[in-house]
PDB file of C-alpha atoms in Angstrom:
ATOM      1  CA  MET A 361     146.779-113.484 108.264  1.00  0.00           C
ATOM      2  CA  SER A 362     150.468-112.677 108.436  1.00  0.00           C
ATOM      3  CA  ASN A 363     153.189-115.074 107.904  1.00  0.00           C
ATOM      4  CA  SER A 364     153.999-114.886 111.537  1.00  0.00           C
ATOM      5  CA  GLU A 365     150.638-116.506 112.360  1.00  0.00           C
ATOM      6  CA  VAL A 366     151.043-119.533 110.174  1.00  0.00           C
ATOM      7  CA  PRO A 367     151.420-122.687 112.399  1.00  0.00           C
ATOM      8  CA  GLN A 368     154.819-124.299 112.117  1.00  0.00           C
ATOM      9  CA  PRO A 369     155.080-128.114 111.912  1.00  0.00           C
ATOM     10  CA  GLN A 370     156.159-129.668 115.026  1.00  0.00           C
ATOM     11  CA  GLN A 371     159.619-131.028 115.049  1.00  0.00           C
ATOM     12  CA  PRO A 372     160.241-134.465 116.519  1.00  0.00           C
ATOM     13  CA  GLN A 373     161.691-134.329 119.901  1.00  0.00           C
ATOM     14  CA  GLN A 374     165.225-135.479 120.361  1.00  0.00           C
ATOM     15  CA  PRO A 375     165.901-138.123 123.010  1.00  0.00           C
ATOM     16  CA  GLY A 376     166.568-136.445 126.342  1.00  0.00           C
ATOM     17  CA  SER A 377     164.838-133.235 125.376  1.00  0.00           C
ATOM     18  CA  GLU A 378     161.500-134.237 127.031  1.00  0.00           C
ATOM     19  CA  GLN A 379     160.303-131.860 129.614  1.00  0.00           C
ATOM     20  CA  PRO A 380     160.193-133.148 133.213  1.00  0.00           C
ATOM     21  CA  GLY A 381     156.741-134.623 134.111  1.00  0.00           C
ATOM     22  CA  ALA A 382     155.522-134.827 130.448  1.00  0.00           C
ATOM     23  CA  GLN A 383     153.642-138.060 129.397  1.00  0.00           C
ATOM     24  CA  PRO A 384     154.833-139.956 126.290  1.00  0.00           C
ATOM     25  CA  PRO A 385     152.333-140.048 123.520  1.00  0.00           C
ATOM     26  CA  ALA A 386     150.069-143.078 123.383  1.00  0.00           C
ATOM     27  CA  THR A 387     150.775-145.624 120.769  1.00  0.00           C
ATOM     28  CA  GLN A 388     148.235-148.057 119.319  1.00  0.00           C
ATOM     29  CA  PRO A 389     149.265-151.740 118.796  1.00  0.00           C
ATOM     30  CA  PRO A 390     149.230-153.026 115.264  1.00  0.00           C
ATOM     31  CA  ALA A 391     146.024-154.347 113.937  1.00  0.00           C
ATOM     32  CA  SER A 392     147.553-157.747 113.413  1.00  0.00           C
ATOM     33  CA  ASN A 393     148.118-158.154 117.180  1.00  0.00           C
ATOM     34  CA  VAL A 394     144.575-157.399 118.197  1.00  0.00           C
ATOM     35  CA  PRO A 395     142.792-160.666 119.205  1.00  0.00           C
ATOM     36  CA  PRO A 396     139.495-161.457 117.431  1.00  0.00           C
ATOM     37  CA  ALA A 397     136.308-160.374 119.051  1.00  0.00           C
ATOM     38  CA  GLY A 398     134.835-162.948 121.531  1.00  0.00           C
ATOM     39  CA  ASN A 399     138.201-164.659 121.982  1.00  0.00           C
ATOM     40  CA  VAL A 400     137.344-167.034 119.110  1.00  0.00           C
ATOM     41  CA  PRO A 401     140.309-169.294 118.452  1.00  0.00           C
ATOM     42  CA  PRO A 402     141.874-169.210 114.992  1.00  0.00           C
ATOM     43  CA  ALA A 403     140.376-171.281 112.204  1.00  0.00           C
ATOM     44  CA  GLY A 404     143.290-173.752 112.403  1.00  0.00           C
ATOM     45  CA  ASN A 405     142.189-174.684 115.989  1.00  0.00           C
ATOM     46  CA  GLN A 406     138.543-175.358 115.076  1.00  0.00           C
ATOM     47  CA  PRO A 407     137.445-179.084 115.483  1.00  0.00           C
ATOM     48  CA  PRO A 408     137.015-181.054 112.247  1.00  0.00           C
ATOM     49  CA  GLN A 409     133.704-181.050 110.535  1.00  0.00           C
ATOM     50  CA  GLY A 410     131.246-183.655 112.026  1.00  0.00           C
ATOM     51  CA  TYR A 411     132.635-183.313 115.556  1.00  0.00           C
ATOM     52  CA  PRO A 412     130.566-181.674 118.181  1.00  0.00           C
ATOM     53  CA  GLN A 413     131.302-178.052 118.918  1.00  0.00           C
ATOM     54  CA  PRO A 414     132.402-177.069 122.500  1.00  0.00           C
ATOM     55  CA  GLY A 415     129.503-177.555 124.834  1.00  0.00           C
ATOM     56  CA  GLN A 416     127.532-179.835 122.515  1.00  0.00           C
ATOM     57  CA  ALA A 417     126.884-183.530 123.199  1.00  0.00           C
ATOM     58  CA  TYR A 418     128.191-186.285 121.090  1.00  0.00           C
ATOM     59  CA  PRO A 419     125.609-187.754 118.569  1.00  0.00           C
ATOM     60  CA  GLN A 420     124.027-191.175 119.286  1.00  0.00           C
ATOM     61  CA  PRO A 421     125.716-193.914 117.124  1.00  0.00           C
ATOM     62  CA  TYR A 422     122.618-195.986 116.698  1.00  0.00           C
ATOM     63  CA  GLY A 423     119.217-194.419 116.342  1.00  0.00           C
ATOM     64  CA  GLN A 424     117.537-192.681 119.241  1.00  0.00           C
ATOM     65  CA  PRO A 425     118.192-193.356 122.915  1.00  0.00           C
ATOM     66  CA  GLY A 426     116.264-196.325 124.181  1.00  0.00           C
ATOM     67  CA  GLN A 427     115.903-197.954 120.747  1.00  0.00           C
ATOM     68  CA  PRO A 428     117.508-201.281 120.053  1.00  0.00           C
ATOM     69  CA  TYR A 429     120.108-201.576 117.356  1.00  0.00           C
ATOM     70  CA  ASN A 430     119.492-202.503 113.733  1.00  0.00           C
ATOM     71  CA  GLN A 431     115.965-201.140 113.535  1.00  0.00           C
ATOM     72  CA  PRO A 432     114.246-201.689 110.098  1.00  0.00           C
ATOM     73  CA  GLY A 433     115.338-198.998 107.798  1.00  0.00           C
ATOM     74  CA  GLN A 434     118.587-198.275 109.567  1.00  0.00           C
ATOM     75  CA  PRO A 435     121.951-199.069 107.948  1.00  0.00           C
ATOM     76  CA  GLY A 436     122.954-202.548 108.834  1.00  0.00           C
ATOM     77  CA  SER A 437     119.478-203.761 109.604  1.00  0.00           C
ATOM     78  CA  LEU A 438     118.320-207.206 108.218  1.00  0.00           C
ATOM     79  CA  PRO A 439     115.304-207.319 105.990  1.00  0.00           C
ATOM     80  CA  PHE A 440     114.028-210.492 107.675  1.00  0.00           C
ATOM     81  CA  GLU A 441     111.429-210.192 110.458  1.00  0.00           C
ATOM     82  CA  MET A 442     109.754-212.954 112.386  1.00  0.00           C
ATOM     83  CA  PRO A 443     106.037-213.390 111.322  1.00  0.00           C
ATOM     84  CA  THR A 444     103.482-211.781 113.511  1.00  0.00           C
ATOM     85  CA  ASP A 445     100.455-213.529 111.955  1.00  0.00           C
ATOM     86  CA  GLY A 446     100.928-216.971 113.543  1.00  0.00           C
ATOM     87  CA  PRO A 447      97.961-219.194 114.192  1.00  0.00           C
ATOM     88  CA  ARG A 448      96.219-218.846 117.525  1.00  0.00           C
ATOM     89  CA  ASN A 449      94.042-222.011 117.263  1.00  0.00           C
ATOM     90  CA  PHE A 450      93.398-225.012 115.094  1.00  0.00           C
ATOM     91  CA  ASN A 451      90.977-223.166 112.850  1.00  0.00           C
ATOM     92  CA  ASP A 452      93.681-220.712 111.898  1.00  0.00           C
ATOM     93  CA  VAL A 453      95.782-223.599 110.591  1.00  0.00           C
ATOM     94  CA  MET A 454      93.149-225.055 108.337  1.00  0.00           C
ATOM     95  CA  PRO A 455      92.702-223.405 104.899  1.00  0.00           C
ATOM     96  CA  ASN A 456      89.875-220.880 104.522  1.00  0.00           C
ATOM     97  CA  GLY A 457      86.974-222.547 102.679  1.00  0.00           C
ATOM     98  CA  GLY A 458      88.529-225.917 102.933  1.00  0.00           C
ATOM     99  CA  PHE A 459      90.370-227.717 100.048  1.00  0.00           C
ATOM    100  CA  SER A 460      87.935-226.495  97.359  1.00  0.00           C
ATOM    101  CA  GLY A 461      90.154-223.658  96.127  1.00  0.00           C
ATOM    102  CA  MET A 462      93.253-225.862  96.032  1.00  0.00           C
ATOM    103  CA  PHE A 463      93.804-225.387  92.253  1.00  0.00           C
ATOM    104  CA  SER A 464      93.096-221.640  92.163  1.00  0.00           C
ATOM    105  CA  VAL A 465      96.129-219.251  92.034  1.00  0.00           C
ATOM    106  CA  THR A 466      94.430-216.034  91.170  1.00  0.00           C
ATOM    107  CA  GLY A 467      96.325-212.918  92.400  1.00  0.00           C
ATOM    108  CA  LEU A 468      99.656-214.565  93.019  1.00  0.00           C
ATOM    109  CA  PRO A 469     102.803-213.264  91.273  1.00  0.00           C
ATOM    110  CA  THR A 470     104.502-215.661  88.898  1.00  0.00           C
ATOM    111  CA  GLU A 471     107.290-216.655  91.425  1.00  0.00           C
ATOM    112  CA  LEU A 472     104.674-217.641  93.985  1.00  0.00           C
ATOM    113  CA  LYS A 473     102.568-219.492  91.434  1.00  0.00           C
ATOM    114  CA  VAL A 474     105.482-221.689  90.505  1.00  0.00           C
ATOM    115  CA  SER A 475     106.487-222.226  94.084  1.00  0.00           C
ATOM    116  CA  TYR A 476     102.856-223.041  94.960  1.00  0.00           C
ATOM    117  CA  TRP A 477     102.526-225.666  92.255  1.00  0.00           C
ATOM    118  CA  ILE A 478     105.825-227.163  93.266  1.00  0.00           C
ATOM    119  CA  TRP A 479     104.854-227.490  96.913  1.00  0.00           C
ATOM    120  CA  LEU A 480     101.333-228.768  96.119  1.00  0.00           C
ATOM    121  CA  ILE A 481     102.270-231.415  93.554  1.00  0.00           C
ATOM    122  CA  GLY A 482     105.224-232.482  95.749  1.00  0.00           C
ATOM    123  CA  GLY A 483     102.962-232.844  98.737  1.00  0.00           C
ATOM    124  CA  MET A 484     100.393-234.940  96.865  1.00  0.00           C
ATOM    125  CA  LEU A 485     103.181-237.199  95.433  1.00  0.00           C
ATOM    126  CA  GLY A 486     104.563-237.439  98.912  1.00  0.00           C
ATOM    127  CA  VAL A 487     101.338-238.666 100.392  1.00  0.00           C
ATOM    128  CA  LEU A 488     100.980-241.348  97.592  1.00  0.00           C
ATOM    129  CA  GLY A 489     104.640-242.349  97.985  1.00  0.00           C
ATOM    130  CA  GLY A 490     104.302-242.574 101.801  1.00  0.00           C
ATOM    131  CA  LEU A 491     101.338-244.950 101.508  1.00  0.00           C
ATOM    132  CA  PHE A 492     103.259-247.185  99.076  1.00  0.00           C
ATOM    133  CA  GLY A 493     106.341-246.970 101.321  1.00  0.00           C
ATOM    134  CA  ILE A 494     104.322-248.168 104.310  1.00  0.00           C
ATOM    135  CA  LEU A 495     103.258-251.291 102.300  1.00  0.00           C
ATOM    136  CA  ALA A 496     106.796-252.039 101.149  1.00  0.00           C
ATOM    137  CA  THR A 497     108.151-251.547 104.658  1.00  0.00           C
ATOM    138  CA  LEU A 498     105.658-254.026 106.018  1.00  0.00           C
ATOM    139  CA  ALA A 499     106.948-256.610 103.611  1.00  0.00           C
ATOM    140  CA  LEU A 500     110.520-255.780 104.753  1.00  0.00           C
ATOM    141  CA  PHE A 501     109.659-256.842 108.335  1.00  0.00           C
ATOM    142  CA  THR A 502     109.729-260.490 107.303  1.00  0.00           C
ATOM    143  CA  VAL A 503     113.445-260.120 106.150  1.00  0.00           C
ATOM    144  CA  ALA A 504     115.057-257.546 108.485  1.00  0.00           C
ATOM    145  CA  PRO A 505     112.773-256.405 111.330  1.00  0.00           C
ATOM    146  CA  GLY A 506     115.312-253.940 112.769  1.00  0.00           C
ATOM    147  CA  LEU A 507     115.900-252.255 109.457  1.00  0.00           C
ATOM    148  CA  ALA A 508     112.246-252.226 108.664  1.00  0.00           C
ATOM    149  CA  ALA A 509     111.351-250.378 111.860  1.00  0.00           C
ATOM    150  CA  VAL A 510     113.852-247.579 111.059  1.00  0.00           C
ATOM    151  CA  VAL A 511     112.550-247.386 107.492  1.00  0.00           C
ATOM    152  CA  LEU A 512     108.911-247.372 108.675  1.00  0.00           C
ATOM    153  CA  LEU A 513     109.630-244.507 111.035  1.00  0.00           C
ATOM    154  CA  LEU A 514     111.202-242.463 108.279  1.00  0.00           C
ATOM    155  CA  VAL A 515     108.350-243.206 105.937  1.00  0.00           C
ATOM    156  CA  LEU A 516     105.766-242.125 108.559  1.00  0.00           C
ATOM    157  CA  VAL A 517     107.691-238.860 109.109  1.00  0.00           C
ATOM    158  CA  ALA A 518     107.817-238.257 105.369  1.00  0.00           C
ATOM    159  CA  LEU A 519     104.073-238.991 105.070  1.00  0.00           C
ATOM    160  CA  ALA A 520     103.221-236.523 107.882  1.00  0.00           C
ATOM    161  CA  LEU A 521     105.603-233.959 106.356  1.00  0.00           C
ATOM    162  CA  ALA A 522     103.870-234.256 102.919  1.00  0.00           C
ATOM    163  CA  ALA A 523     100.411-233.784 104.488  1.00  0.00           C
ATOM    164  CA  ALA A 524     101.540-230.778 106.450  1.00  0.00           C
ATOM    165  CA  GLN A 525     103.168-229.451 103.277  1.00  0.00           C
ATOM    166  CA  ILE A 526      99.761-229.425 101.496  1.00  0.00           C
ATOM    167  CA  VAL A 527      98.141-227.495 104.347  1.00  0.00           C
ATOM    168  CA  LEU A 528     101.050-225.048 104.685  1.00  0.00           C
ATOM    169  CA  VAL A 529     101.113-224.213 100.956  1.00  0.00           C
ATOM    170  CA  LEU A 530      97.371-223.475 101.029  1.00  0.00           C
ATOM    171  CA  LYS A 531      97.901-221.075 103.960  1.00  0.00           C
ATOM    172  CA  MET A 532     100.879-219.543 102.145  1.00  0.00           C
ATOM    173  CA  LYS A 533      98.637-218.852  99.114  1.00  0.00           C
ATOM    174  CA  GLU A 534      96.490-216.763 101.523  1.00  0.00           C
ATOM    175  CA  GLY A 535      99.521-214.553 102.389  1.00  0.00           C
ATOM    176  CA  LYS A 536     100.414-216.091 105.738  1.00  0.00           C
ATOM    177  CA  GLU A 537     104.046-215.408 106.460  1.00  0.00           C
ATOM    178  CA  TRP A 538     104.175-218.014 109.196  1.00  0.00           C
ATOM    179  CA  ALA A 539     103.276-220.708 106.568  1.00  0.00           C
ATOM    180  CA  ARG A 540     106.037-219.463 104.318  1.00  0.00           C
ATOM    181  CA  LEU A 541     108.502-219.781 107.205  1.00  0.00           C
ATOM    182  CA  ALA A 542     107.201-223.306 108.031  1.00  0.00           C
ATOM    183  CA  LEU A 543     107.654-224.384 104.398  1.00  0.00           C
ATOM    184  CA  THR A 544     111.230-223.142 104.619  1.00  0.00           C
ATOM    185  CA  ILE A 545     111.674-225.381 107.623  1.00  0.00           C
ATOM    186  CA  VAL A 546     110.148-228.260 105.711  1.00  0.00           C
ATOM    187  CA  ALA A 547     112.774-227.781 103.100  1.00  0.00           C
ATOM    188  CA  GLY A 548     115.449-228.130 105.852  1.00  0.00           C
ATOM    189  CA  VAL A 549     113.837-231.235 107.196  1.00  0.00           C
ATOM    190  CA  SER A 550     113.781-232.668 103.673  1.00  0.00           C
ATOM    191  CA  LEU A 551     117.526-232.422 103.566  1.00  0.00           C
ATOM    192  CA  VAL A 552     117.920-234.403 106.789  1.00  0.00           C
ATOM    193  CA  LEU A 553     115.538-237.019 105.485  1.00  0.00           C
ATOM    194  CA  ALA A 554     117.472-237.219 102.202  1.00  0.00           C
ATOM    195  CA  VAL A 555     120.674-237.934 104.128  1.00  0.00           C
ATOM    196  CA  LEU A 556     118.992-240.501 106.379  1.00  0.00           C
ATOM    197  CA  GLY A 557     117.109-242.100 103.521  1.00  0.00           C
ATOM    198  CA  GLY A 558     120.390-242.434 101.550  1.00  0.00           C
ATOM    199  CA  SER A 559     122.164-244.021 104.464  1.00  0.00           C
ATOM    200  CA  VAL A 560     119.547-246.654 105.431  1.00  0.00           C
ATOM    201  CA  GLY A 561     118.171-247.246 101.958  1.00  0.00           C
ATOM    202  CA  GLY A 562     115.364-249.743 101.620  1.00  0.00           C
ATOM    203  CA  GLY A 563     111.895-250.214 100.119  1.00  0.00           C
ATOM    204  CA  GLY A 564     109.772-247.217  99.293  1.00  0.00           C
ATOM    205  CA  MET A 565     112.034-244.545 100.685  1.00  0.00           C
ATOM    206  CA  GLY A 566     112.645-243.213  97.262  1.00  0.00           C
ATOM    207  CA  GLN A 567     108.984-242.206  96.839  1.00  0.00           C
ATOM    208  CA  GLY A 568     108.171-239.839  99.606  1.00  0.00           C
ATOM    209  CA  VAL A 569     108.756-236.061  99.351  1.00  0.00           C
ATOM    210  CA  GLY A 570     111.974-234.959 101.108  1.00  0.00           C
ATOM    211  CA  ASN A 571     113.532-238.371 101.597  1.00  0.00           C
ATOM    212  CA  ASN A 572     115.721-238.323  98.431  1.00  0.00           C
ATOM    213  CA  TRP A 573     118.021-235.749  96.945  1.00  0.00           C
ATOM    214  CA  LEU A 574     115.732-234.927  94.035  1.00  0.00           C
ATOM    215  CA  GLY A 575     112.925-234.054  96.420  1.00  0.00           C
ATOM    216  CA  PHE A 576     115.231-231.808  98.416  1.00  0.00           C
ATOM    217  CA  LEU A 577     116.467-229.982  95.358  1.00  0.00           C
ATOM    218  CA  ILE A 578     112.842-229.372  94.293  1.00  0.00           C
ATOM    219  CA  SER A 579     111.888-228.150  97.711  1.00  0.00           C
ATOM    220  CA  ALA A 580     114.960-225.825  97.812  1.00  0.00           C
ATOM    221  CA  ALA A 581     113.980-224.313  94.464  1.00  0.00           C
ATOM    222  CA  ALA A 582     110.405-223.757  95.721  1.00  0.00           C
ATOM    223  CA  THR A 583     111.789-222.094  98.843  1.00  0.00           C
ATOM    224  CA  VAL A 584     114.010-219.668  96.988  1.00  0.00           C
ATOM    225  CA  LEU A 585     111.029-218.538  94.822  1.00  0.00           C
ATOM    226  CA  MET A 586     108.988-217.710  98.004  1.00  0.00           C
ATOM    227  CA  TRP A 587     111.639-215.315  99.191  1.00  0.00           C
ATOM    228  CA  LEU A 588     112.327-213.378  96.036  1.00  0.00           C
ATOM    229  CA  PRO A 589     111.718-209.513  96.054  1.00  0.00           C
ATOM    230  CA  ASN A 590     108.529-209.831  93.958  1.00  0.00           C
ATOM    231  CA  SER A 591     107.143-212.457  96.317  1.00  0.00           C
ATOM    232  CA  GLN A 592     108.068-210.437  99.399  1.00  0.00           C
ATOM    233  CA  ALA A 593     106.371-207.379  97.942  1.00  0.00           C
ATOM    234  CA  TRP A 594     103.162-209.458  97.550  1.00  0.00           C
ATOM    235  CA  PHE A 595     103.224-210.629 101.126  1.00  0.00           C
ATOM    236  CA  ASN A 596     103.753-207.126 102.417  1.00  0.00           C
ATOM    237  CA  ALA A 597     100.776-205.917 100.373  1.00  0.00           C
ATOM    238  CA  VAL A 598      98.529-208.676 101.777  1.00  0.00           C
ATOM    239  CA  LYS A 599      99.757-207.866 105.331  1.00  0.00           C
ATOM    240  CA  GLY A 600      98.925-204.166 104.704  1.00  0.00           C
ATOM    241  CA  ARG A 601      95.355-205.083 103.680  1.00  0.00           C
ATOM    242  CA  ALA A 602      94.794-207.219 106.639  1.00  0.00           C
TER     243      ALA A 602
END
C-alpha cells in the first residue's frame, strides 16, 4: 500500500461549510437525561414504608372485615370474657354430689384454696350470725319497731347472702366461671351492706357476713385471689377439659 492510499483523518467542518442538502450528524442525549425504564419515579418520590403502593388498598385497622373490634388476642383487647357455662336449671346450681365434698380441695391451686376457705368459713359464720341477728332483732321490736323492721330486713338479706355464698363457692370449686363472677358480685353487695349496717346500727348486724367492714375486707381479699393469673389458668384448664 502506498502512502497515497492511507486514509486521512476527517477534519471538522467549519460553520457555513456544509454542503447544501446534507443532514447534520445525529447526537445522542447524555445518559443522565434518559428517564428510567418503565417511567418509575425517582426514589425520593416513593411513598414511605408502610403505606400502600399505587393501586393497592389500605390495610384494615382492626382485624379482618366483618369482625368486631378488640377480639381476644388483638392489641387493646380485654382479658375478661363473660362466662358461657351459666346454669340452665336448678340442678346446675346445686353442687355435684351434694355437700359431702365440702371440705375437699384436691386439685385447686394455692390461691383458690385460700379463697375457697375464706368464702366457705365466712358463709358458715354468716348463716350462724344471721340466725342470732334475727333473734336480737325480734327483741328490738319491743323498743323501736320501725328501726327493728329495717334491721330485720338487712339481717334476712345477709342470711340469704351467706347461704348463697356457700353454694356458689362449692360451684366455684368445680371450675364454674359463672360462680366466680357471682361471688365477685357478692363482694360488691357486702360493701353495700357494710355501709347500710354501719348507718342503721343495731342488734346482731355485726355478726352476718358482708354487713360490716371486716366482712367486706375479707370478701374483697377472697375475690382478688380468684382472679389472679394462676387461678385464671386453672379455670381455663377446667374449661378445656369440659
